[in-house]
PDB file of C-alpha atoms in Angstrom:
ATOM      1  CA  MET A   1      74.263 -93.059 -21.388  1.00 52.00           C
ATOM      2  CA  PRO A   2      70.981 -90.242 -21.349  1.00 56.00           C
ATOM      3  CA  PRO A   3      72.736 -87.337 -21.191  1.00 51.00           C
ATOM      4  CA  LEU A   4      70.407 -86.419 -18.458  1.00 47.00           C
ATOM      5  CA  ARG A   5      72.327 -89.412 -16.548  1.00 56.00           C
ATOM      6  CA  GLN A   6      76.033 -88.138 -17.614  1.00 53.00           C
ATOM      7  CA  ALA A   7      75.039 -84.569 -16.081  1.00 49.00           C
ATOM      8  CA  GLN A   8      73.643 -86.424 -12.285  1.00 53.00           C
ATOM      9  CA  LEU A   9      76.974 -87.802 -12.679  1.00 46.00           C
ATOM     10  CA  LEU A  10      79.732 -84.839 -13.799  1.00 48.00           C
ATOM     11  CA  LEU A  11      78.000 -83.129 -11.034  1.00 51.00           C
ATOM     12  CA  VAL A  12      78.439 -85.963  -8.283  1.00 50.00           C
ATOM     13  CA  LEU A  13      82.548 -85.733  -9.533  1.00 50.00           C
ATOM     14  CA  LEU A  14      83.103 -82.294  -9.646  1.00 50.00           C
ATOM     15  CA  PRO A  15      83.359 -81.403  -6.003  1.00 53.00           C
ATOM     16  CA  LEU A  16      84.831 -84.477  -5.141  1.00 51.00           C
ATOM     17  CA  LEU A  17      87.478 -83.292  -9.204  1.00 49.00           C
ATOM     18  CA  LEU A  18      88.281 -80.258  -6.524  1.00 47.00           C
ATOM     19  CA  LEU A  19      88.757 -81.499  -3.458  1.00 50.00           C
ATOM     20  CA  SER A  20      91.798 -83.783  -4.832  1.00 52.00           C
ATOM     21  CA  LEU A  21      92.968 -80.636  -6.728  1.00 44.00           C
ATOM     22  CA  THR A  22      93.368 -78.127  -4.136  1.00 50.00           C
ATOM     23  CA  ALA A  23      94.623 -80.998  -1.197  1.00 46.00           C
ATOM     24  CA  CYS A  24      97.318 -82.003  -3.378  1.00 45.00           C
ATOM     25  CA  PRO A  25      99.244 -78.935  -2.813  1.00 47.00           C
ATOM     26  CA  SER A  26      98.780 -79.635   0.168  1.00 44.00           C
ATOM     27  CA  ILE A  27     100.072 -82.568   0.914  1.00 42.00           C
ATOM     28  CA  GLU A  28     102.632 -81.845  -1.340  1.00 44.00           C
ATOM     29  CA  ARG A  29     103.908 -78.957   0.785  1.00 48.00           C
ATOM     30  CA  VAL A  30     103.956 -81.126   3.854  1.00 48.00           C
ATOM     31  CA  ASP A  31     106.060 -83.357   2.265  1.00 51.00           C
ATOM     32  CA  GLY A  32     108.547 -80.886   1.439  1.00 58.00           C
ATOM     33  CA  ASP A  33     108.625 -79.849   4.944  1.00 83.00           C
ATOM     34  CA  ALA A  34     109.164 -83.015   6.315  1.00 88.00           C
ATOM     35  CA  ARG A  35     111.312 -83.243   4.267  1.00 93.00           C
ATOM     36  CA  LEU A  36     113.822 -80.044   4.611  1.00 94.00           C
ATOM     37  CA  LEU A  37     113.798 -81.389   8.463  1.00 95.00           C
ATOM     38  CA  ARG A  38     113.928 -85.033   8.211  1.00 95.00           C
ATOM     39  CA  GLU A  39     117.690 -83.799   5.949  1.00 97.00           C
ATOM     40  CA  GLY A  40     118.336 -80.296   8.315  1.00 97.00           C
ATOM     41  CA  GLU A  41     119.079 -83.729  10.794  1.00 97.00           C
ATOM     42  CA  GLU A  42     121.022 -86.491   8.932  1.00 97.00           C
ATOM     43  CA  LEU A  43     123.291 -83.305   7.770  1.00 97.00           C
ATOM     44  CA  PHE A  44     123.471 -82.072  11.467  1.00 97.00           C
ATOM     45  CA  GLN A  45     125.028 -86.118  12.577  1.00 96.00           C
ATOM     46  CA  ARG A  46     126.882 -85.436   9.339  1.00 97.00           C
ATOM     47  CA  GLY A  47     128.642 -82.717  10.890  1.00 97.00           C
ATOM     48  CA  ASP A  48     127.700 -80.330   7.653  1.00 98.00           C
ATOM     49  CA  TYR A  49     126.256 -77.452  10.174  1.00 97.00           C
ATOM     50  CA  LEU A  50     125.448 -74.814   7.546  1.00 97.00           C
ATOM     51  CA  ASN A  51     123.196 -75.983   5.540  1.00 97.00           C
ATOM     52  CA  SER A  52     121.665 -78.383   8.315  1.00 98.00           C
ATOM     53  CA  SER A  53     120.777 -74.332   8.902  1.00 97.00           C
ATOM     54  CA  LEU A  54     119.505 -73.726   6.060  1.00 97.00           C
ATOM     55  CA  ARG A  55     116.990 -76.600   5.488  1.00 96.00           C
ATOM     56  CA  LEU A  56     116.083 -76.198   9.410  1.00 96.00           C
ATOM     57  CA  GLU A  57     115.187 -72.174   8.214  1.00 95.00           C
ATOM     58  CA  ARG A  58     113.653 -72.526   5.845  1.00 95.00           C
ATOM     59  CA  TYR A  59     111.738 -75.959   7.488  1.00 95.00           C
ATOM     60  CA  ILE A  60     110.619 -73.317  10.684  1.00 93.00           C
ATOM     61  CA  ARG A  61     109.635 -70.431   8.043  1.00 92.00           C
ATOM     62  CA  SER A  62     107.204 -72.869   6.015  1.00 88.00           C
ATOM     63  CA  ALA A  63     106.086 -75.012   8.501  1.00 80.00           C
ATOM     64  CA  SER A  64     105.067 -72.817  11.232  1.00 75.00           C
ATOM     65  CA  ALA A  65     101.936 -75.043  12.683  1.00 78.00           C
ATOM     66  CA  SER A  66     103.444 -77.902  12.468  1.00 84.00           C
ATOM     67  CA  PRO A  67     103.576 -79.743  16.060  1.00 88.00           C
ATOM     68  CA  GLN A  68     107.147 -81.026  15.141  1.00 92.00           C
ATOM     69  CA  MET A  69     108.246 -77.639  15.075  1.00 94.00           C
ATOM     70  CA  SER A  70     110.181 -77.387  18.582  1.00 95.00           C
ATOM     71  CA  ARG A  71     111.669 -80.347  17.303  1.00 96.00           C
ATOM     72  CA  ALA A  72     113.345 -78.199  14.675  1.00 96.00           C
ATOM     73  CA  ARG A  73     114.397 -75.496  17.099  1.00 97.00           C
ATOM     74  CA  TYR A  74     116.112 -78.089  18.620  1.00 97.00           C
ATOM     75  CA  TRP A  75     118.428 -79.205  15.676  1.00 98.00           C
ATOM     76  CA  MET A  76     118.605 -74.760  14.818  1.00 98.00           C
ATOM     77  CA  GLY A  77     119.648 -74.033  18.321  1.00 98.00           C
ATOM     78  CA  LEU A  78     122.746 -76.605  17.908  1.00 98.00           C
ATOM     79  CA  CYS A  79     123.311 -75.777  14.475  1.00 98.00           C
ATOM     80  CA  SER A  80     123.731 -71.825  15.895  1.00 98.00           C
ATOM     81  CA  LEU A  81     126.350 -73.186  18.265  1.00 97.00           C
ATOM     82  CA  LYS A  82     127.995 -74.458  16.020  1.00 97.00           C
ATOM     83  CA  LEU A  83     128.151 -72.006  14.053  1.00 97.00           C
ATOM     84  CA  ASN A  84     129.134 -69.453  16.856  1.00 94.00           C
ATOM     85  CA  ARG A  85     125.743 -67.388  16.824  1.00 96.00           C
ATOM     86  CA  PRO A  86     124.968 -68.038  20.513  1.00 97.00           C
ATOM     87  CA  LYS A  87     121.939 -65.418  21.022  1.00 96.00           C
ATOM     88  CA  ASP A  88     120.660 -66.941  18.142  1.00 97.00           C
ATOM     89  CA  ALA A  89     121.422 -70.573  19.463  1.00 98.00           C
ATOM     90  CA  CYS A  90     119.937 -69.536  23.427  1.00 98.00           C
ATOM     91  CA  GLU A  91     116.810 -68.059  21.269  1.00 97.00           C
ATOM     92  CA  TYR A  92     116.130 -71.415  19.635  1.00 97.00           C
ATOM     93  CA  LEU A  93     116.880 -73.594  22.150  1.00 98.00           C
ATOM     94  CA  LYS A  94     114.876 -72.078  24.570  1.00 96.00           C
ATOM     95  CA  SER A  95     111.509 -72.764  23.570  1.00 93.00           C
ATOM     96  CA  ALA A  96     112.627 -75.790  21.529  1.00 95.00           C
ATOM     97  CA  GLU A  97     112.008 -80.069  22.709  1.00 93.00           C
ATOM     98  CA  LYS A  98     114.837 -81.573  24.276  1.00 94.00           C
ATOM     99  CA  VAL A  99     114.774 -84.824  21.709  1.00 94.00           C
ATOM    100  CA  SER A 100     118.381 -84.885  24.426  1.00 96.00           C
ATOM    101  CA  VAL A 101     118.405 -83.678  27.704  1.00 97.00           C
ATOM    102  CA  GLU A 102     121.595 -83.814  27.931  1.00 98.00           C
ATOM    103  CA  THR A 103     122.556 -82.170  25.049  1.00 98.00           C
ATOM    104  CA  TRP A 104     119.489 -79.188  25.561  1.00 98.00           C
ATOM    105  CA  LEU A 105     121.674 -78.131  28.917  1.00 98.00           C
ATOM    106  CA  TYR A 106     125.417 -78.563  27.677  1.00 98.00           C
ATOM    107  CA  ALA A 107     124.320 -76.482  24.914  1.00 98.00           C
ATOM    108  CA  ILE A 108     122.258 -73.643  26.105  1.00 98.00           C
ATOM    109  CA  GLY A 109     125.141 -73.810  28.984  1.00 98.00           C
ATOM    110  CA  ILE A 110     127.832 -72.897  26.514  1.00 98.00           C
ATOM    111  CA  ALA A 111     125.287 -70.278  24.186  1.00 98.00           C
ATOM    112  CA  SER A 112     124.235 -68.700  27.708  1.00 98.00           C
ATOM    113  CA  MET A 113     127.968 -68.197  28.583  1.00 97.00           C
ATOM    114  CA  ARG A 114     129.248 -67.165  24.982  1.00 96.00           C
ATOM    115  CA  SER A 115     126.102 -64.851  25.115  1.00 97.00           C
ATOM    116  CA  GLY A 116     127.420 -62.730  28.149  1.00 94.00           C
ATOM    117  CA  ASP A 117     125.713 -64.949  30.496  1.00 96.00           C
ATOM    118  CA  MET A 118     127.463 -66.808  32.384  1.00 95.00           C
ATOM    119  CA  THR A 119     126.005 -66.590  35.686  1.00 95.00           C
ATOM    120  CA  GLY A 120     122.503 -68.718  33.947  1.00 97.00           C
ATOM    121  CA  GLY A 121     125.017 -70.691  31.716  1.00 97.00           C
ATOM    122  CA  ARG A 122     127.184 -72.346  34.846  1.00 97.00           C
ATOM    123  CA  GLY A 123     124.074 -72.799  35.828  1.00 98.00           C
ATOM    124  CA  TYR A 124     122.298 -75.555  33.252  1.00 98.00           C
ATOM    125  CA  LEU A 125     126.350 -76.765  33.112  1.00 98.00           C
ATOM    126  CA  GLU A 126     125.879 -77.389  37.187  1.00 98.00           C
ATOM    127  CA  GLN A 127     122.187 -79.216  36.542  1.00 98.00           C
ATOM    128  CA  LEU A 128     123.951 -81.519  34.298  1.00 98.00           C
ATOM    129  CA  ALA A 129     126.996 -82.528  36.457  1.00 97.00           C
ATOM    130  CA  ARG A 130     124.571 -83.501  39.663  1.00 98.00           C
ATOM    131  CA  GLN A 131     122.026 -84.504  37.908  1.00 97.00           C
ATOM    132  CA  TYR A 132     124.283 -86.357  34.609  1.00 97.00           C
ATOM    133  CA  PRO A 133     127.700 -87.087  36.276  1.00 94.00           C
ATOM    134  CA  GLN A 134     128.743 -89.660  34.454  1.00 93.00           C
ATOM    135  CA  GLY A 135     127.208 -89.238  31.025  1.00 95.00           C
ATOM    136  CA  PRO A 136     129.278 -88.135  28.245  1.00 94.00           C
ATOM    137  CA  GLU A 137     127.612 -84.111  28.432  1.00 96.00           C
ATOM    138  CA  GLY A 138     127.874 -84.188  32.637  1.00 96.00           C
ATOM    139  CA  LYS A 139     131.238 -84.697  32.607  1.00 94.00           C
ATOM    140  CA  LYS A 140     132.425 -82.342  30.025  1.00 94.00           C
ATOM    141  CA  ALA A 141     129.715 -80.253  31.319  1.00 96.00           C
ATOM    142  CA  ALA A 142     132.140 -80.725  35.113  1.00 94.00           C
ATOM    143  CA  GLU A 143     135.925 -79.614  32.700  1.00 94.00           C
ATOM    144  CA  LYS A 144     134.153 -77.100  31.440  1.00 95.00           C
ATOM    145  CA  LEU A 145     133.076 -75.459  34.942  1.00 96.00           C
ATOM    146  CA  ALA A 146     136.503 -75.892  36.592  1.00 94.00           C
ATOM    147  CA  LEU A 147     138.031 -74.187  33.867  1.00 94.00           C
ATOM    148  CA  THR A 148     136.373 -71.132  33.467  1.00 94.00           C
ATOM    149  CA  ALA A 149     135.618 -70.405  37.798  1.00 92.00           C
ATOM    150  CA  ALA A 150     137.487 -66.846  36.407  1.00 91.00           C
ATOM    151  CA  GLY A 151     135.861 -66.299  33.862  1.00 94.00           C
ATOM    152  CA  TYR A 152     136.264 -66.278  29.642  1.00 96.00           C
ATOM    153  CA  ALA A 153     139.317 -68.292  28.658  1.00 96.00           C
ATOM    154  CA  VAL A 154     141.684 -69.947  26.105  1.00 97.00           C
ATOM    155  CA  GLN A 155     143.024 -73.569  26.180  1.00 97.00           C
ATOM    156  CA  LEU A 156     145.978 -73.988  24.751  1.00 97.00           C
ATOM    157  CA  GLY A 157     146.078 -77.564  25.180  1.00 94.00           C
ATOM    158  CA  TYR A 158     146.214 -80.402  27.658  1.00 91.00           C
ATOM    159  CA  TYR A 159     148.609 -82.871  28.955  1.00 94.00           C
ATOM    160  CA  SER A 160     148.453 -86.740  31.183  1.00 92.00           C
ATOM    161  CA  ASN A 161     152.532 -85.174  31.322  1.00 92.00           C
ATOM    162  CA  GLY A 162     151.994 -82.208  34.503  1.00 94.00           C
ATOM    163  CA  GLU A 163     155.775 -81.351  32.805  1.00 96.00           C
ATOM    164  CA  ASN A 164     154.579 -80.967  29.686  1.00 96.00           C
ATOM    165  CA  ALA A 165     151.963 -78.883  30.716  1.00 96.00           C
ATOM    166  CA  LYS A 166     154.699 -76.323  33.197  1.00 97.00           C
ATOM    167  CA  ARG A 167     157.153 -76.117  29.194  1.00 96.00           C
ATOM    168  CA  VAL A 168     154.526 -74.787  27.516  1.00 96.00           C
ATOM    169  CA  ALA A 169     153.023 -72.371  30.102  1.00 97.00           C
ATOM    170  CA  GLN A 170     156.148 -71.259  30.550  1.00 97.00           C
ATOM    171  CA  THR A 171     156.020 -70.394  26.917  1.00 96.00           C
ATOM    172  CA  GLY A 172     152.935 -68.432  26.873  1.00 96.00           C
ATOM    173  CA  ALA A 173     154.166 -66.657  29.828  1.00 96.00           C
ATOM    174  CA  GLU A 174     157.404 -65.623  28.358  1.00 96.00           C
ATOM    175  CA  LYS A 175     155.374 -64.147  25.763  1.00 95.00           C
ATOM    176  CA  GLY A 176     153.373 -62.406  27.838  1.00 95.00           C
ATOM    177  CA  LEU A 177     150.502 -64.392  28.318  1.00 96.00           C
ATOM    178  CA  ARG A 178     148.582 -65.078  32.070  1.00 94.00           C
ATOM    179  CA  THR A 179     149.040 -68.575  31.906  1.00 96.00           C
ATOM    180  CA  SER A 180     147.684 -70.794  34.470  1.00 96.00           C
ATOM    181  CA  ILE A 181     147.477 -75.476  34.792  1.00 96.00           C
ATOM    182  CA  LYS A 182     144.835 -76.297  36.176  1.00 94.00           C
ATOM    183  CA  ARG A 183     145.061 -80.106  36.948  1.00 93.00           C
ATOM    184  CA  LEU A 184     141.270 -82.307  36.550  1.00 91.00           C
ATOM    185  CA  ASP A 185     139.921 -85.573  36.281  1.00 81.00           C
ATOM    186  CA  SER A 186     139.759 -86.865  33.509  1.00 66.00           C
ATOM    187  CA  GLY A 187     137.988 -89.971  33.899  1.00 67.00           C
ATOM    188  CA  THR A 188     140.759 -91.765  33.225  1.00 68.00           C
ATOM    189  CA  GLY A 189     143.036 -90.518  35.437  1.00 77.00           C
ATOM    190  CA  GLU A 190     144.925 -86.580  35.673  1.00 86.00           C
ATOM    191  CA  ALA A 191     144.606 -83.860  33.297  1.00 92.00           C
ATOM    192  CA  TYR A 192     146.833 -81.076  33.519  1.00 96.00           C
ATOM    193  CA  TYR A 193     144.836 -78.150  31.294  1.00 96.00           C
ATOM    194  CA  VAL A 194     147.342 -74.811  30.275  1.00 97.00           C
ATOM    195  CA  ILE A 195     144.614 -72.200  30.258  1.00 97.00           C
ATOM    196  CA  SER A 196     145.098 -68.084  30.146  1.00 97.00           C
ATOM    197  CA  GLY A 197     142.767 -65.759  31.197  1.00 94.00           C
ATOM    198  CA  PRO A 198     140.387 -64.370  32.681  1.00 95.00           C
ATOM    199  CA  TYR A 199     139.253 -61.707  29.448  1.00 95.00           C
ATOM    200  CA  ALA A 200     135.795 -60.361  30.060  1.00 93.00           C
ATOM    201  CA  SER A 201     133.868 -61.737  27.341  1.00 95.00           C
ATOM    202  CA  TRP A 202     133.647 -64.224  25.060  1.00 94.00           C
ATOM    203  CA  SER A 203     134.399 -61.600  22.344  1.00 95.00           C
ATOM    204  CA  ASP A 204     137.767 -61.119  24.185  1.00 96.00           C
ATOM    205  CA  ALA A 205     138.490 -65.003  24.221  1.00 96.00           C
ATOM    206  CA  LEU A 206     138.433 -65.349  21.374  1.00 96.00           C
ATOM    207  CA  ARG A 207     140.308 -62.339  19.728  1.00 97.00           C
ATOM    208  CA  GLU A 208     143.416 -63.864  22.031  1.00 97.00           C
ATOM    209  CA  ALA A 209     143.042 -67.140  20.909  1.00 97.00           C
ATOM    210  CA  ASP A 210     143.470 -65.375  17.504  1.00 97.00           C
ATOM    211  CA  ARG A 211     146.275 -63.540  18.466  1.00 97.00           C
ATOM    212  CA  ILE A 212     147.942 -66.986  20.036  1.00 97.00           C
ATOM    213  CA  LYS A 213     147.825 -69.260  17.327  1.00 97.00           C
ATOM    214  CA  ALA A 214     149.607 -66.217  15.096  1.00 97.00           C
ATOM    215  CA  MET A 215     152.373 -67.249  17.388  1.00 95.00           C
ATOM    216  CA  GLY A 216     152.719 -70.605  16.563  1.00 95.00           C
ATOM    217  CA  LEU A 217     150.349 -71.867  19.948  1.00 96.00           C
ATOM    218  CA  ASP A 218     147.386 -74.208  20.008  1.00 95.00           C
ATOM    219  CA  ALA A 219     144.533 -72.199  20.861  1.00 96.00           C
ATOM    220  CA  VAL A 220     140.587 -72.537  21.822  1.00 96.00           C
ATOM    221  CA  ALA A 221     138.543 -69.830  23.427  1.00 96.00           C
ATOM    222  CA  ILE A 222     136.381 -71.768  26.616  1.00 95.00           C
ATOM    223  CA  PRO A 223     133.583 -72.457  26.800  1.00 94.00           C
TER     224      PRO A 223
END
């Protein structure tokens, strides 16, 4: 090929070559970001909330302009709630895509209550229980509303037999706990919940749950 023709061909190909070189890292970054989001969702579904949150955090930092950002914030909000970071959960969920409206309402309701906004949190749960009364999240919302009517509490167990609930409540009372029994319709029959409380804050309920466990009783802070 004549030298002049070679030079002309290089002039045509050089811009294309430069474009391909500069585009590759961008493509790789987009693929990597998408992988982080996908892995974050998959890890959450498997119950590995810590590693899920680590991948989602990396995605949120590196893909701020992504149209999938609100979806990532949804999953990050759910992770934060599972990891007992209710204030972070509220922050993420308030600007998140509602991948599942029922799950979103339940999560932001519980996160708000645990962050100290009992009134706002109950508002979300009331909306959920009203709009989806037969759904699993709606039923859980109704349960939480009933058990926290007086404030934060600690659940010592729930029983289908009222006499068993009375025995546990009596054992708790003998250990100095403010126990009571809540009778609720579980959907498959009546259930008797033994609770202690109320407590002034979520952190107080968590500390009391740890103290009750040390007594040899089952205990979980609610909501």
